[in-house]
mmCIF file of C-alpha atoms in Angstrom:
data_model
loop_
_atom_site.group_PDB
_atom_site.id
_atom_site.type_symbol
_atom_site.label_atom_id
_atom_site.label_comp_id
_atom_site.label_asym_id
_atom_site.label_seq_id
_atom_site.Cartn_x
_atom_site.Cartn_y
_atom_site.Cartn_z
ATOM 1 C CA MET A 1 103.828 72.990 97.073
ATOM 2 C CA LYS A 2 104.378 71.526 93.664
ATOM 3 C CA ARG A 3 100.674 71.361 92.861
ATOM 4 C CA TRP A 4 100.782 75.146 93.986
ATOM 5 C CA MET A 5 103.713 75.982 91.390
ATOM 6 C CA ALA A 6 101.749 74.062 88.690
ATOM 7 C CA VAL A 7 98.401 75.887 89.182
ATOM 8 C CA VAL A 8 100.279 79.234 89.503
ATOM 9 C CA CYS A 9 102.207 78.610 86.398
ATOM 10 C CA CYS A 10 99.072 77.719 84.493
ATOM 11 C CA LEU A 11 97.116 80.712 85.529
ATOM 12 C CA LEU A 12 100.234 83.152 84.956
ATOM 13 C CA ILE A 13 100.664 81.815 81.302
ATOM 14 C CA LEU A 14 96.602 81.936 80.687
ATOM 15 C CA ALA A 15 96.829 85.738 82.390
ATOM 16 C CA CYS A 16 99.777 86.572 79.765
ATOM 17 C CA ALA A 17 97.962 85.288 76.917
ATOM 18 C CA GLY A 18 95.132 87.588 77.625
ATOM 19 C CA CYS A 19 96.778 90.823 78.659
ATOM 20 C CA GLY A 20 95.452 94.196 77.215
ATOM 21 C CA LYS A 21 91.838 93.238 77.356
ATOM 22 C CA THR A 22 91.125 95.723 80.014
ATOM 23 C CA GLN A 23 91.999 99.622 79.590
ATOM 24 C CA GLN A 24 93.067 101.272 82.710
ATOM 25 C CA THR A 25 93.141 104.952 83.564
ATOM 26 C CA GLN A 26 96.758 104.641 84.846
ATOM 27 C CA LYS A 27 99.234 104.284 82.546
ATOM 28 C CA MET A 28 101.376 101.926 85.172
ATOM 29 C CA TYR A 29 99.234 100.230 87.768
ATOM 30 C CA LEU A 30 98.905 96.882 90.071
ATOM 31 C CA GLN A 31 95.530 95.616 90.501
ATOM 32 C CA THR A 32 93.794 92.450 91.927
ATOM 33 C CA ALA A 33 93.744 90.011 88.985
ATOM 34 C CA GLU A 34 89.941 89.553 87.242
ATOM 35 C CA LEU A 35 89.943 85.560 86.987
ATOM 36 C CA THR A 36 88.285 84.002 83.882
ATOM 37 C CA GLU A 37 85.845 81.398 84.674
ATOM 38 C CA GLN A 38 88.343 78.778 83.227
ATOM 39 C CA GLU A 39 91.185 80.218 85.921
ATOM 40 C CA THR A 40 88.954 80.120 88.554
ATOM 41 C CA ALA A 41 88.004 76.473 87.747
ATOM 42 C CA ILE A 42 91.476 75.738 87.490
ATOM 43 C CA LEU A 43 92.057 77.133 91.205
ATOM 44 C CA GLN A 44 89.179 75.213 92.784
ATOM 45 C CA LEU A 45 90.038 71.836 91.104
ATOM 46 C CA ALA A 46 93.363 72.383 92.829
ATOM 47 C CA GLY A 47 92.019 73.129 96.235
ATOM 48 C CA ALA A 48 93.793 76.549 96.346
ATOM 49 C CA ASP A 49 94.183 77.933 99.727
ATOM 50 C CA LEU A 50 91.895 80.393 101.327
ATOM 51 C CA ASN A 51 94.596 82.986 101.641
ATOM 52 C CA GLU A 52 95.596 83.250 97.832
ATOM 53 C CA LYS A 53 95.425 85.945 95.368
ATOM 54 C CA ILE A 54 96.876 87.010 92.096
ATOM 55 C CA TYR A 55 97.669 90.783 91.032
ATOM 56 C CA ASP A 56 97.878 91.983 87.606
ATOM 57 C CA PHE A 57 100.715 94.855 87.075
ATOM 58 C CA ARG A 58 101.746 97.240 84.302
ATOM 59 C CA ALA A 59 104.919 99.000 83.987
ATOM 60 C CA ASP A 60 106.935 100.324 81.204
ATOM 61 C CA ALA A 61 110.364 99.641 79.553
ATOM 62 C CA SER A 62 112.326 100.745 82.038
ATOM 63 C CA LEU A 63 111.424 98.138 84.646
ATOM 64 C CA GLN A 64 114.243 95.915 85.685
ATOM 65 C CA SER A 65 113.584 94.091 88.780
ATOM 66 C CA VAL A 66 110.670 93.447 91.178
ATOM 67 C CA ARG A 67 111.016 93.164 95.087
ATOM 68 C CA LEU A 68 108.505 91.148 97.259
ATOM 69 C CA CYS A 69 108.945 91.558 101.190
ATOM 70 C CA LEU A 70 107.593 89.878 104.038
ATOM 71 C CA TYR A 71 107.709 92.284 107.258
ATOM 72 C CA ARG A 72 106.852 91.379 110.983
ATOM 73 C CA LEU A 73 106.063 94.536 113.087
ATOM 74 C CA GLN A 74 108.528 94.656 116.104
ATOM 75 C CA ASP A 75 108.260 97.823 118.555
ATOM 76 C CA ARG A 76 106.397 99.958 116.128
ATOM 77 C CA ARG A 77 108.765 99.181 113.090
ATOM 78 C CA TRP A 78 108.852 96.933 110.074
ATOM 79 C CA GLU A 79 111.565 94.258 110.082
ATOM 80 C CA GLN A 80 112.092 91.742 107.101
ATOM 81 C CA VAL A 81 111.663 88.498 107.264
ATOM 82 C CA SER A 82 112.317 87.586 103.950
ATOM 83 C CA ASP A 83 113.270 89.611 100.746
ATOM 84 C CA GLY A 84 113.591 88.637 97.392
ATOM 85 C CA VAL A 85 114.558 90.839 94.281
ATOM 86 C CA ARG A 86 113.709 89.031 91.181
ATOM 87 C CA ALA A 87 115.132 90.689 87.608
ATOM 88 C CA PHE A 88 112.160 91.526 85.527
ATOM 89 C CA GLN A 89 112.857 93.507 82.242
ATOM 90 C CA GLN A 90 109.213 93.218 80.877
ATOM 91 C CA ASP A 91 106.585 95.858 81.141
ATOM 92 C CA GLY A 92 103.573 93.967 82.793
ATOM 93 C CA GLY A 93 102.959 90.556 84.264
ATOM 94 C CA ARG A 94 101.476 88.618 87.453
ATOM 95 C CA ILE A 95 102.312 88.173 91.193
ATOM 96 C CA ALA A 96 100.833 85.528 92.984
ATOM 97 C CA ILE A 97 100.914 85.075 96.773
ATOM 98 C CA SER A 98 99.552 82.270 98.884
ATOM 99 C CA PHE A 99 99.832 81.494 102.633
ATOM 100 C CA ASP A 100 97.770 80.262 105.795
ATOM 101 C CA ASP A 101 99.598 81.978 108.533
ATOM 102 C CA LEU A 102 102.335 84.477 107.521
ATOM 103 C CA GLY A 103 104.311 83.793 110.811
ATOM 104 C CA ALA A 104 104.646 80.116 109.638
ATOM 105 C CA GLY A 105 105.391 80.755 105.733
ATOM 106 C CA HIS A 106 104.273 81.834 102.388
ATOM 107 C CA ARG A 107 104.989 81.423 98.647
ATOM 108 C CA PHE A 108 105.359 84.069 95.977
ATOM 109 C CA ALA A 109 105.366 83.722 92.084
ATOM 110 C CA LEU A 110 105.994 86.175 89.458
ATOM 111 C CA GLN A 111 105.254 85.953 85.712
ATOM 112 C CA GLY A 112 105.892 87.627 82.509
ATOM 113 C CA LYS A 113 105.443 86.782 79.200
ATOM 114 C CA ASP A 114 108.924 85.341 79.118
ATOM 115 C CA ALA A 115 109.848 84.327 82.749
ATOM 116 C CA PHE A 116 108.610 82.600 85.697
ATOM 117 C CA SER A 117 109.927 82.531 89.150
ATOM 118 C CA ALA A 118 108.630 81.331 92.624
ATOM 119 C CA THR A 119 110.132 81.071 96.004
ATOM 120 C CA ALA A 120 108.602 79.677 99.307
ATOM 121 C CA HIS A 121 109.718 80.631 102.706
ATOM 122 C CA ARG A 122 108.687 78.431 105.815
ATOM 123 C CA SER A 123 109.556 79.029 109.250
ATOM 124 C CA ASN A 124 111.903 77.056 111.524
ATOM 125 C CA ALA A 125 109.899 77.441 114.364
ATOM 126 C CA PRO A 126 106.125 77.817 113.562
ATOM 127 C CA PRO A 127 104.100 79.834 116.030
ATOM 128 C CA ASP A 128 101.660 78.454 118.361
ATOM 129 C CA ARG A 129 98.280 80.429 117.511
ATOM 130 C CA THR A 130 96.288 78.434 120.072
ATOM 131 C CA GLY A 131 93.957 80.764 121.674
ATOM 132 C CA THR A 132 94.262 83.409 118.876
ATOM 133 C CA GLN A 133 92.240 85.026 116.073
ATOM 134 C CA MET A 134 93.672 86.151 113.066
ATOM 135 C CA VAL A 135 92.338 88.683 110.387
ATOM 136 C CA THR A 136 93.790 89.313 106.952
ATOM 137 C CA SER A 137 93.221 92.147 104.409
ATOM 138 C CA TRP A 138 94.568 92.364 100.926
ATOM 139 C CA LEU A 139 95.022 95.356 98.555
ATOM 140 C CA SER A 140 91.752 95.730 96.445
ATOM 141 C CA GLY A 141 91.069 97.727 93.558
ATOM 142 C CA CYS A 142 93.620 99.593 91.428
ATOM 143 C CA GLN A 143 96.581 101.052 92.656
ATOM 144 C CA GLU A 144 98.872 103.432 90.571
ATOM 145 C CA LEU A 145 102.912 102.091 90.383
ATOM 146 C CA ARG A 146 105.545 104.218 91.021
ATOM 147 C CA TYR A 147 108.907 103.274 90.555
ATOM 148 C CA GLU A 148 111.012 102.822 94.151
ATOM 149 C CA GLU A 149 107.935 103.046 96.307
ATOM 150 C CA GLU A 150 106.741 99.985 97.967
ATOM 151 C CA ILE A 151 103.065 98.896 97.457
ATOM 152 C CA PRO A 152 101.373 97.141 100.513
ATOM 153 C CA LEU A 153 99.577 93.957 99.205
ATOM 154 C CA VAL A 154 98.806 92.230 102.439
ATOM 155 C CA LEU A 155 98.302 93.074 106.180
ATOM 156 C CA GLN A 156 97.714 89.894 108.687
ATOM 157 C CA VAL A 157 96.782 90.501 112.532
ATOM 158 C CA CYS A 158 96.886 87.998 114.762
ATOM 159 C CA THR A 159 95.984 88.219 118.389
ATOM 160 C CA ALA A 160 94.422 86.536 121.470
ATOM 161 C CA LYS A 161 92.570 89.644 122.204
ATOM 162 C CA ASP A 162 88.730 89.434 122.173
ATOM 163 C CA GLU A 163 88.337 92.077 119.597
ATOM 164 C CA VAL A 164 90.642 92.467 116.402
ATOM 165 C CA ARG A 165 89.523 94.583 113.273
ATOM 166 C CA SER A 166 90.627 94.402 109.589
ATOM 167 C CA TYR A 167 92.867 97.324 108.375
ATOM 168 C CA ASP A 168 93.380 98.800 104.856
ATOM 169 C CA THR A 169 96.322 97.436 103.540
ATOM 170 C CA SER A 170 97.472 101.490 103.425
ATOM 171 C CA CYS A 171 97.888 101.388 107.181
ATOM 172 C CA PHE A 172 101.303 99.735 106.437
ATOM 173 C CA PHE A 173 102.610 103.320 106.328
ATOM 174 C CA GLN A 174 100.977 103.954 109.932
ATOM 175 C CA PRO A 175 102.698 101.031 112.068
ATOM 176 C CA GLU A 176 101.469 102.620 115.400
ATOM 177 C CA VAL A 177 98.117 101.744 114.857
ATOM 178 C CA PHE A 178 99.090 98.276 115.451
ATOM 179 C CA GLU A 179 100.347 98.802 118.797
ATOM 180 C CA ASP A 180 97.599 96.647 120.640
ATOM 181 C CA TYR A 181 98.570 93.325 118.786
ATOM 182 C CA GLU A 182 100.684 90.752 119.354
ATOM 183 C CA PHE A 183 101.680 89.647 115.728
ATOM 184 C CA VAL A 184 101.595 91.808 112.444
ATOM 185 C CA TYR A 185 102.513 90.983 109.272
ATOM 186 C CA ALA A 186 102.985 92.564 106.022
ATOM 187 C CA VAL A 187 103.949 91.877 102.232
ATOM 188 C CA THR A 188 104.814 94.546 99.966
ATOM 189 C CA ALA A 189 105.803 94.671 96.145
ATOM 190 C CA MET A 190 107.987 97.372 94.914
ATOM 191 C CA PHE A 191 108.976 98.009 91.286
ATOM 192 C CA SER A 192 112.255 99.377 90.226
ATOM 193 C CA ARG A 193 114.387 100.750 87.633
ATOM 194 C CA GLN A 194 117.561 99.498 89.131
ATOM 195 C CA THR A 195 118.965 95.970 88.584
ATOM 196 C CA VAL A 196 118.971 93.219 90.788
ATOM 197 C CA GLU A 197 123.002 93.941 91.101
ATOM 198 C CA GLU A 198 122.223 97.602 91.931
ATOM 199 C CA ASN A 199 119.448 96.959 94.509
ATOM 200 C CA ASP A 200 121.975 94.698 96.162
ATOM 201 C CA GLN A 201 124.785 97.038 96.178
ATOM 202 C CA GLU A 202 122.368 99.830 97.387
ATOM 203 C CA ARG A 203 121.257 97.603 100.209
ATOM 204 C CA GLU A 204 124.729 96.828 101.212
ATOM 205 C CA GLY A 205 125.797 100.400 101.407
ATOM 206 C CA LEU A 206 122.947 100.959 103.499
ATOM 207 C CA ALA A 207 123.674 98.338 106.027
ATOM 208 C CA GLY A 208 127.443 99.348 106.118
#
């Protein structure tokens, strides 16, 4: 855990130092980070997890917070497993995601030029995956960033069935396609013009 935090922090600091080298067609976007040879070497040296990815994002001056959420599919509906809203008042940065089995736990990190935060979640009762197979898909390419809209970053399917396919992350918005699988998880990111406090008040209002 501590080693992962140190590696991610190092990579994100290197990334912020090199921001702006790639021109994007969208003014606001999220994309898989293009790691330099130095950054790749750092990950290899640290023995980074297989399911680990870093995303670059660019917003604008109105960005106030970033929300990273883990869901599990239950009866064709996404139910939150963990949900964290972080204050972020910069126009760009990086998101790092690391896990093996999303049902057992994960680690998220968020980095800007002047801020770094990281959280970890561990299940109190890790699932028994004996006799199952797992397929994980990630958001690839460049995705337009729009405020108050969730962007699916990861989909993970775990099943005891003989056949399982990989799904594009856009299938997050079609949960019915996963009805034949026992365990399905998703990680999303949402960028907001609302502060952490405003997000909390809104969710309390919806819950009420």
